[in-house]
mmCIF file of C-alpha atoms in Angstrom:
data_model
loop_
_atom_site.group_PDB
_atom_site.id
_atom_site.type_symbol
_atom_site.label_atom_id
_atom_site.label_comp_id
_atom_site.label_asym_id
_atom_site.label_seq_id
_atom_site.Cartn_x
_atom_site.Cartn_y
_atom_site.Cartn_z
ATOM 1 C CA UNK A 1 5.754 9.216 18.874
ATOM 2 C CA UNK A 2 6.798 8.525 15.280
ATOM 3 C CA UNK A 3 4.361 7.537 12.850
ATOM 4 C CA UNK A 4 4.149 6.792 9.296
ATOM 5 C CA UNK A 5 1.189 7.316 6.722
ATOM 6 C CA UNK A 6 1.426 5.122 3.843
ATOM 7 C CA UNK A 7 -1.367 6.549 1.287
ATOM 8 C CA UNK A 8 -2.284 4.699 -1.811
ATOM 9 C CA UNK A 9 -5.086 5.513 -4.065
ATOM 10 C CA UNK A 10 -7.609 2.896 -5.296
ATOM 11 C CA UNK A 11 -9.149 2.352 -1.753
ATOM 12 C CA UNK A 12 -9.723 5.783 -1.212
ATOM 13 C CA UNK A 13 -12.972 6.276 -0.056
ATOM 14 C CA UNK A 14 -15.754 7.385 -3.291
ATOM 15 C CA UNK A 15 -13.450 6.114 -6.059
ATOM 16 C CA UNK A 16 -14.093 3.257 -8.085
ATOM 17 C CA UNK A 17 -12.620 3.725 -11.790
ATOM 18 C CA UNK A 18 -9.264 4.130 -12.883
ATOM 19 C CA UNK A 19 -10.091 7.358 -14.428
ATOM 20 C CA UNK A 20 -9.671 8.539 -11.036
ATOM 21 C CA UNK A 21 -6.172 7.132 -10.302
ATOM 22 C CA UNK A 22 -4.804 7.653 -13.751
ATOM 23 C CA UNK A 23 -2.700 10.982 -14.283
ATOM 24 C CA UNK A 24 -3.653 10.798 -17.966
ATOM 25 C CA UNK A 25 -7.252 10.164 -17.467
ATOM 26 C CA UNK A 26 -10.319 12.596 -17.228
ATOM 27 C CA UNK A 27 -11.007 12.408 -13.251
ATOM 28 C CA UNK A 28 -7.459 11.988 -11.560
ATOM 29 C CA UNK A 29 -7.983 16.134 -10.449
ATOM 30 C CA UNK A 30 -10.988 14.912 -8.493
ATOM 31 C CA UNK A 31 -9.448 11.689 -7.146
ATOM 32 C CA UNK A 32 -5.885 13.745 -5.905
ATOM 33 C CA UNK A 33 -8.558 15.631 -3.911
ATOM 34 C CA UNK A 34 -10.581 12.725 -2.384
ATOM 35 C CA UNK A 35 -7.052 11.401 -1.632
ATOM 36 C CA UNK A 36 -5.689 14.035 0.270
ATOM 37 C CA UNK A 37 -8.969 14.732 2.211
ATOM 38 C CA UNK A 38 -8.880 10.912 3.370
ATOM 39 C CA UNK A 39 -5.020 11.299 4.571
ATOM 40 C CA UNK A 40 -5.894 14.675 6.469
ATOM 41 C CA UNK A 41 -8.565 12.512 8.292
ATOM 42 C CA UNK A 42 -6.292 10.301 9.333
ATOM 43 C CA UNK A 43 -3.182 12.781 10.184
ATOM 44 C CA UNK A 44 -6.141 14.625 12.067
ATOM 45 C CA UNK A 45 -7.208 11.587 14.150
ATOM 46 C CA UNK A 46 -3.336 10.726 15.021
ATOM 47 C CA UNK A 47 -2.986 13.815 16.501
ATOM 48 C CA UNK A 48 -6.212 14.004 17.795
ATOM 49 C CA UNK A 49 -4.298 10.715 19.935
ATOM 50 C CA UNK A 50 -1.224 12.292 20.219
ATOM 51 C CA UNK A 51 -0.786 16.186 19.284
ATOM 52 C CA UNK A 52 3.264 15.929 19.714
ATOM 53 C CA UNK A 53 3.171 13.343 17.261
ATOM 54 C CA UNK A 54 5.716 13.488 14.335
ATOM 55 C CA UNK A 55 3.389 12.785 11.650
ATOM 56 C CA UNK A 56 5.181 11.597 8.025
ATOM 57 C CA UNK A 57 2.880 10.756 5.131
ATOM 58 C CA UNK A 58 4.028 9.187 1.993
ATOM 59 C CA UNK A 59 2.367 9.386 -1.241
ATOM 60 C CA UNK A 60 1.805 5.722 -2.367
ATOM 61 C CA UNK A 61 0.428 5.665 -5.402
ATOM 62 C CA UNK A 62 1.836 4.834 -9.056
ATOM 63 C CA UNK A 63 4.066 8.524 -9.627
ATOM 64 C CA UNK A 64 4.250 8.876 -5.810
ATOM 65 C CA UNK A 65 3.553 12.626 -6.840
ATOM 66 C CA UNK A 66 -0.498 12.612 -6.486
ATOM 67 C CA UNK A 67 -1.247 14.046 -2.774
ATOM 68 C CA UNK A 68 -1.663 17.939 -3.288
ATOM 69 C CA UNK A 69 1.107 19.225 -1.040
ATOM 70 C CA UNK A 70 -0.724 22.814 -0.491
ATOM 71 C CA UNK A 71 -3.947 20.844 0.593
ATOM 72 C CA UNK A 72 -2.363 18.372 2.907
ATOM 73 C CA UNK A 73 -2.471 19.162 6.729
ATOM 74 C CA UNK A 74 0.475 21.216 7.470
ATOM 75 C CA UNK A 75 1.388 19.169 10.832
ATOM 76 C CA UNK A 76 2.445 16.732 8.992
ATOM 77 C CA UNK A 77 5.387 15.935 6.618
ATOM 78 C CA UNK A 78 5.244 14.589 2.888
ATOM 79 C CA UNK A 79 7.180 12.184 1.173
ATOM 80 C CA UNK A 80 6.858 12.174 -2.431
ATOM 81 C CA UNK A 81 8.640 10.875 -6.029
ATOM 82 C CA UNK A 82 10.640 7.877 -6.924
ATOM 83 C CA UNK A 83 12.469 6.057 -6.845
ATOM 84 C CA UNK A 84 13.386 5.494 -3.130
ATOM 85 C CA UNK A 85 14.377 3.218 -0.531
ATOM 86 C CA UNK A 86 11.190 0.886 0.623
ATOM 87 C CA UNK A 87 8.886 2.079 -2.062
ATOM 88 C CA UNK A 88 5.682 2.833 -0.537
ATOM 89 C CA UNK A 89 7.343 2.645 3.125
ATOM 90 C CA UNK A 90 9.707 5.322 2.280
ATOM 91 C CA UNK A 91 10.062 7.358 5.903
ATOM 92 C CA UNK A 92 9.505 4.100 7.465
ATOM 93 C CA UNK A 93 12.809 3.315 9.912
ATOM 94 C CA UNK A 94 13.102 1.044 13.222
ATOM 95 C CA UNK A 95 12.150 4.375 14.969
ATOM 96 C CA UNK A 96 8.662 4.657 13.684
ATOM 97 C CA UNK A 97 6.206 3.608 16.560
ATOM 98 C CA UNK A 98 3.570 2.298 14.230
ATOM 99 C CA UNK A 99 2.072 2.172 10.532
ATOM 100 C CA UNK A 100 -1.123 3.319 9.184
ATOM 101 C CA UNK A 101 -2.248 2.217 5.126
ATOM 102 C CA UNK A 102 -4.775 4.523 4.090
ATOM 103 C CA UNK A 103 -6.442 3.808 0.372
ATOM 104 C CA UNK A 104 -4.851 0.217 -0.262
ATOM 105 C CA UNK A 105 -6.609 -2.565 -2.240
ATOM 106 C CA UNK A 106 -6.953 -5.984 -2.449
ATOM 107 C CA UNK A 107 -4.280 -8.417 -4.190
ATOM 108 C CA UNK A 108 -4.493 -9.640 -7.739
ATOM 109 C CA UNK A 109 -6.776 -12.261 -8.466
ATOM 110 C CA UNK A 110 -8.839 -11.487 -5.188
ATOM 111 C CA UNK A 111 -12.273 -9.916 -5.001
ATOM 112 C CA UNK A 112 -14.414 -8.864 -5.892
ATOM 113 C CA UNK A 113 -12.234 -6.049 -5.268
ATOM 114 C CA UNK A 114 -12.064 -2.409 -6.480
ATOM 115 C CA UNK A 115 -9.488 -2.058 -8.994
ATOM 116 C CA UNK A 116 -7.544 -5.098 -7.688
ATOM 117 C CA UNK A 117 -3.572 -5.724 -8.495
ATOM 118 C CA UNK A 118 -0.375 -6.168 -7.470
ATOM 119 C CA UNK A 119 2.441 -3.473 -7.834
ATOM 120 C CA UNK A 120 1.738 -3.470 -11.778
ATOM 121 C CA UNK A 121 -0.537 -5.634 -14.293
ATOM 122 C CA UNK A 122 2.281 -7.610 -14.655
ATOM 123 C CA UNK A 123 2.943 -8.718 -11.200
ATOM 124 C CA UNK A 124 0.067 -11.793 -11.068
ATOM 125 C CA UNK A 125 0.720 -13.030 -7.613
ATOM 126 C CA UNK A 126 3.663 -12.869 -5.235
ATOM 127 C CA UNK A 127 4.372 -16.083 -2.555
ATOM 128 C CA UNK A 128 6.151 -15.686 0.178
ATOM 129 C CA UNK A 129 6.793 -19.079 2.358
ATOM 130 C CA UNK A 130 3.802 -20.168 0.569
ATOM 131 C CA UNK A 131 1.400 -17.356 1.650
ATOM 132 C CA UNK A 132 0.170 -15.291 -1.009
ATOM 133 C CA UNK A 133 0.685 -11.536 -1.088
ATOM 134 C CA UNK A 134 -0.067 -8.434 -2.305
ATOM 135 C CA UNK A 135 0.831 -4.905 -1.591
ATOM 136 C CA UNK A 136 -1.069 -5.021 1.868
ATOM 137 C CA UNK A 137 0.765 -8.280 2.934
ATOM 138 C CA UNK A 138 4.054 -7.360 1.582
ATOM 139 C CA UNK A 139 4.153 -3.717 3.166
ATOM 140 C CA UNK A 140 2.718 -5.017 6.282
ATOM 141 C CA UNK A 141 5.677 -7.592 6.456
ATOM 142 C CA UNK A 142 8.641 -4.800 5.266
ATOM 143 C CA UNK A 143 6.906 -2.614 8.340
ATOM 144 C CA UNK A 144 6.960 -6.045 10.905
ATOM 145 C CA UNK A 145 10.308 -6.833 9.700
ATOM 146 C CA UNK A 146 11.366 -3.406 11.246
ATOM 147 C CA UNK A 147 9.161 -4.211 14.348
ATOM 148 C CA UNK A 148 6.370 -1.326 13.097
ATOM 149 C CA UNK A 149 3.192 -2.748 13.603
ATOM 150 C CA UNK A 150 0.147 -1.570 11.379
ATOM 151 C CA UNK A 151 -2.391 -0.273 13.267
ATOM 152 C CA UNK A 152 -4.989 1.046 10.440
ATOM 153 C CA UNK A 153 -6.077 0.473 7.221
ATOM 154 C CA UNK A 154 -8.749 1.761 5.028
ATOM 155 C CA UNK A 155 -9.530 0.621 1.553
ATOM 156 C CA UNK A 156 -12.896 -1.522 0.444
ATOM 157 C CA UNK A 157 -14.165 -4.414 2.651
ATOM 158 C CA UNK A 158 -11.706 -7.655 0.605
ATOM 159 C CA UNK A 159 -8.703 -5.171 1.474
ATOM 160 C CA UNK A 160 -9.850 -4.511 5.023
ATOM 161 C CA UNK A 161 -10.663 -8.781 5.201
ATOM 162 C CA UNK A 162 -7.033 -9.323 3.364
ATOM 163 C CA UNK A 163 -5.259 -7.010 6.592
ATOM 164 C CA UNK A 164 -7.105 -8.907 9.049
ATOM 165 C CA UNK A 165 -6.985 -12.387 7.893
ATOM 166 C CA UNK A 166 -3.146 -11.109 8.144
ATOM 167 C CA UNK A 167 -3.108 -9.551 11.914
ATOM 168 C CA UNK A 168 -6.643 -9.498 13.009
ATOM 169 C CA UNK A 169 -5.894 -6.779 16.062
ATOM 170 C CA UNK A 170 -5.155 -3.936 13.231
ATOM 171 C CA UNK A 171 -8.306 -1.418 13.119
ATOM 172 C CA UNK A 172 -10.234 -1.465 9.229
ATOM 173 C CA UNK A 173 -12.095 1.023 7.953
ATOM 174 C CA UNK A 174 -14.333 -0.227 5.197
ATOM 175 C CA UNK A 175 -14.804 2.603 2.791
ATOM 176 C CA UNK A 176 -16.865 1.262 0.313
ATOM 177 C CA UNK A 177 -17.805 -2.143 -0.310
ATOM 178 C CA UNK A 178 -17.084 -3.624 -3.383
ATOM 179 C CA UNK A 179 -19.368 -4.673 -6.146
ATOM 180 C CA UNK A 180 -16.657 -5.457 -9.216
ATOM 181 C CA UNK A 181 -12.966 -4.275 -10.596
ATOM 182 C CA UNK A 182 -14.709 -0.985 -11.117
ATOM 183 C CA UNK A 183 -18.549 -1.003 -8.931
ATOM 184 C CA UNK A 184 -18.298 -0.115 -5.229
ATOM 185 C CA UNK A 185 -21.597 0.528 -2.923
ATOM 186 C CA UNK A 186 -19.453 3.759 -1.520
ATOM 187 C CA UNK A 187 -19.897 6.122 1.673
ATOM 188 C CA UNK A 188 -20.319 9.542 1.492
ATOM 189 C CA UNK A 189 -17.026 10.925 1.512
ATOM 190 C CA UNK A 190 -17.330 13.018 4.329
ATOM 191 C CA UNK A 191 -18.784 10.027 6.371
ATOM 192 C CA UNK A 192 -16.133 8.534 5.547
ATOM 193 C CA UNK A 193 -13.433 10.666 6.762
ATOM 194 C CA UNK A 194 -15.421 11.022 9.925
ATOM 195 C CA UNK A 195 -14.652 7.468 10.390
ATOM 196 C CA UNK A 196 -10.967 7.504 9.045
ATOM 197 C CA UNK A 197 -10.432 10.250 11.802
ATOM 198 C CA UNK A 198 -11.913 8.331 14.655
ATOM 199 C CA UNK A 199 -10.606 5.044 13.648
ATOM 200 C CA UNK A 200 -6.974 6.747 13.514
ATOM 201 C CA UNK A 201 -7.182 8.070 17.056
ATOM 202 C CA UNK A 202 -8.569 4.424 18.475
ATOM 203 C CA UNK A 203 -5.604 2.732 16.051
ATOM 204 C CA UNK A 204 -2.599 5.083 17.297
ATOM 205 C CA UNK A 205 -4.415 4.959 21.237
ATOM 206 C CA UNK A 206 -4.443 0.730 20.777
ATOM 207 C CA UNK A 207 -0.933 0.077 19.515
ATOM 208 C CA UNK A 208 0.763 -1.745 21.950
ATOM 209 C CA UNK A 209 -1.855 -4.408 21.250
ATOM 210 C CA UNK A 210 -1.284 -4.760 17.623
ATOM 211 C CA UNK A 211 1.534 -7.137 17.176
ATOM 212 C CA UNK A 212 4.088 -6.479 13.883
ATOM 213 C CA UNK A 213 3.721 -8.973 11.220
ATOM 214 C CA UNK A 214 6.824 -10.594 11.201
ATOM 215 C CA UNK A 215 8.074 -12.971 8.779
ATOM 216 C CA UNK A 216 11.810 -14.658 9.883
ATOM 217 C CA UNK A 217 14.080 -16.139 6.936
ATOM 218 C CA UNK A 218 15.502 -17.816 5.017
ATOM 219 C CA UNK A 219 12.244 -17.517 2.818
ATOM 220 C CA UNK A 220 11.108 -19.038 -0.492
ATOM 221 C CA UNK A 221 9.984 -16.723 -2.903
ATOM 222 C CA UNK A 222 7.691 -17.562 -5.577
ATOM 223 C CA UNK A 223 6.524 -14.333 -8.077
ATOM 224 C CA UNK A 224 4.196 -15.169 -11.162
ATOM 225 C CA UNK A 225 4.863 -12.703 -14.008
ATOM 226 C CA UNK A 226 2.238 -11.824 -16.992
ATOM 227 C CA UNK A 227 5.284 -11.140 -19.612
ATOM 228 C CA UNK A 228 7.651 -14.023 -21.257
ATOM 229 C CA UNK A 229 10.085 -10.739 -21.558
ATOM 230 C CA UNK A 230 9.946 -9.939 -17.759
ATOM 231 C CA UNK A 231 10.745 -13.507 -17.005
ATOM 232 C CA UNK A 232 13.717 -13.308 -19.448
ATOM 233 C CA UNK A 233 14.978 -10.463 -17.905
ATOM 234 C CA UNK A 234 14.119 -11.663 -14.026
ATOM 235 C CA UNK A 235 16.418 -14.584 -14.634
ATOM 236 C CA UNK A 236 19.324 -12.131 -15.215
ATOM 237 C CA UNK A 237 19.111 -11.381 -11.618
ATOM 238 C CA UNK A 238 21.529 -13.677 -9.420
ATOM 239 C CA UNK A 239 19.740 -16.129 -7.551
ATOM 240 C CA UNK A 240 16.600 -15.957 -9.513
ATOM 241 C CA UNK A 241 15.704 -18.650 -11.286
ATOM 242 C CA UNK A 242 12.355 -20.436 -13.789
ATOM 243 C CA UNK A 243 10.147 -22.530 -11.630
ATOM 244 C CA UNK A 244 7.247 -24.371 -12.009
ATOM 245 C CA UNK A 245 5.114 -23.036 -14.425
ATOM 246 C CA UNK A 246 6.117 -21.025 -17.528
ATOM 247 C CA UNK A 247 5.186 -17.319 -15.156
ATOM 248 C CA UNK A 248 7.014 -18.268 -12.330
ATOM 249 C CA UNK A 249 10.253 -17.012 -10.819
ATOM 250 C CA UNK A 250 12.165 -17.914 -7.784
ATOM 251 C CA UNK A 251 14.503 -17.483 -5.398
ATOM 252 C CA UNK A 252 15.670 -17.723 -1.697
ATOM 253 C CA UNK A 253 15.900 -14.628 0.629
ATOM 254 C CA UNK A 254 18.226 -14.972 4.282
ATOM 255 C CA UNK A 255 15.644 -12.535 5.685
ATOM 256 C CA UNK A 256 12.498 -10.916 4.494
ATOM 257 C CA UNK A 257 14.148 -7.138 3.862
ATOM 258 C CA UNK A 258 16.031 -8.620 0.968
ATOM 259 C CA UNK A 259 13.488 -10.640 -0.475
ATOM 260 C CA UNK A 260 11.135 -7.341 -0.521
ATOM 261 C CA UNK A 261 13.528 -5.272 -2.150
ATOM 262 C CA UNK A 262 13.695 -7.967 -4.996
ATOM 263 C CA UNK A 263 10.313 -8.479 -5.291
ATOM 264 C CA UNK A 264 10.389 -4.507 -6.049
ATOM 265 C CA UNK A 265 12.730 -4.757 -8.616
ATOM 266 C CA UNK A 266 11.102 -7.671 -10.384
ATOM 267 C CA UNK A 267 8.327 -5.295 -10.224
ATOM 268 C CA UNK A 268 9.599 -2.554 -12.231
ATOM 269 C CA UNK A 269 11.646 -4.841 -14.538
ATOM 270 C CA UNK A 270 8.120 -5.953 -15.390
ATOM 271 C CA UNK A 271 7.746 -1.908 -16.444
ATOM 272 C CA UNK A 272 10.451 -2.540 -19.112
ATOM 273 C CA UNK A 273 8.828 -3.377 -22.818
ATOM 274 C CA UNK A 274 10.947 -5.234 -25.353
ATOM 275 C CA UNK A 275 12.981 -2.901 -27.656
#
């Protein structure tokens, strides 16, 4: 069995601030630490399923360069640094027998929700045949387009609630339950993992009842931007166009792997500042 480990940051269980998911900031030490304890629990209750499992993690989080290789259980494999092909799916291939999202968060404009957003600040909602999106919906969709169901997620309860309003089979693991942008009533962290690891096991054990979410073209895009200067430079982009209101973009995708992939690079031309 093939399995990917998509691990992101802000839902990890006991942080709450971005001090702790900021490389620059005071606390990130502590939170690269909390993160790679919460993947272990997971990569430890995958194999508690399945010990032949081939176990690939990828490091999810802004830098993709945060879990602490030397720390992280040695059954598995890490992916790590960008750019690469599907982002925070990287590893993920038609192979893989299922998908687990450890740490995630809630979409912009949700919540409350800890530390809630969409790829970047500038990223202010993403619509996808109408449906809005965020990082949960649109990995969970790159993953279904590929027939990889997700089994697991962890993150506060609006993430878990945003999964299963998605695909209600997949297992959730609230780790904390959130309070504001930056307040979370939190679990211990070892409860916590406890949890993670058990969860895992039941998700990986369970996955021929999880169905892939699956979204068939052609698709309508829609992607609200925070910059005038992203939009300018969006509209460079063939087949993107202005629509609707002054923030929004759009365009028409044959299938759903090619509007993802553009919906990544609108998200780091939204990284680029005027000169």
């Amino acid at each position: 069995m093939k399995l990917l480990i998509s691990v992101d940051m802000e839902g990890i269980s006991g942080i709450v601030h971005s001090s702790e998911t900021n490389p620059e900031r005071y606390d990130y030490q502590r939170g690269r630490e909390l993160m790679t304890a919460d993947a272990n629990a997971v990569i430890a209750g995958v194999l508690d399923a399945d010990p032949t499992a081939d176990v690939l993690v990828a490091d999810a989080h802004g830098t993709f360069r945060n879990l602490l290789p030397e720390q992280l259980d040695r059954r598995s494999r890490l992916v790590r640094g960008k750019p690469r092909a599907l982002n925070m799916l990287a590893g993920l291939d038609e192979e893989t027998d299922a998908a687990l999202f450890v740490g995630y968060h809630v979409r912009a404009g949700e919540g409350p929700g800890v530390l809630a957003h969409t790829m970047n600040g500038e990223i202010l909602d993403v619509r996808v045949a109408g449906r809005s999106l965020g990082e949960i919906g649109l990995n969970a969709a790159m993953a279904g387009h590929l027939g990889v169901p997700v089994v697991l997620l962890s993150g506060d309860d609006a993430a878990c609630a945003e999964l299963t309003d998605l695909v209600p089979e997949t297992v959730t693991v609230a780790v904390k339950e959130a309070l504001g942008t930056a307040a979370a009533v939190t679990l211990h962290p070892e409860e916590a993992r406890d949890r993670l690891r058990r969860a895992a096991a039941d998700a990986v054990a369970r996955r021929a009842e999880i169905p892939p979410l699956a979204l068939t073209g052609p698709l309508d895009v829609e992607v609200d931007l925070a910059s005038p200067h992203t939009i300018d430079l969006a509209t460079l982009v063939p087949g993107v166009s202005r629509a609707g209101g002054a923030r929004t973009v759009t365009f028409t995708s044959p299938d759903y792997a090619t509007a993802y992939r553009l919906i990544l690079l609108l998200a780091q031309l939204a990284t680029i500042k005027p000169a």
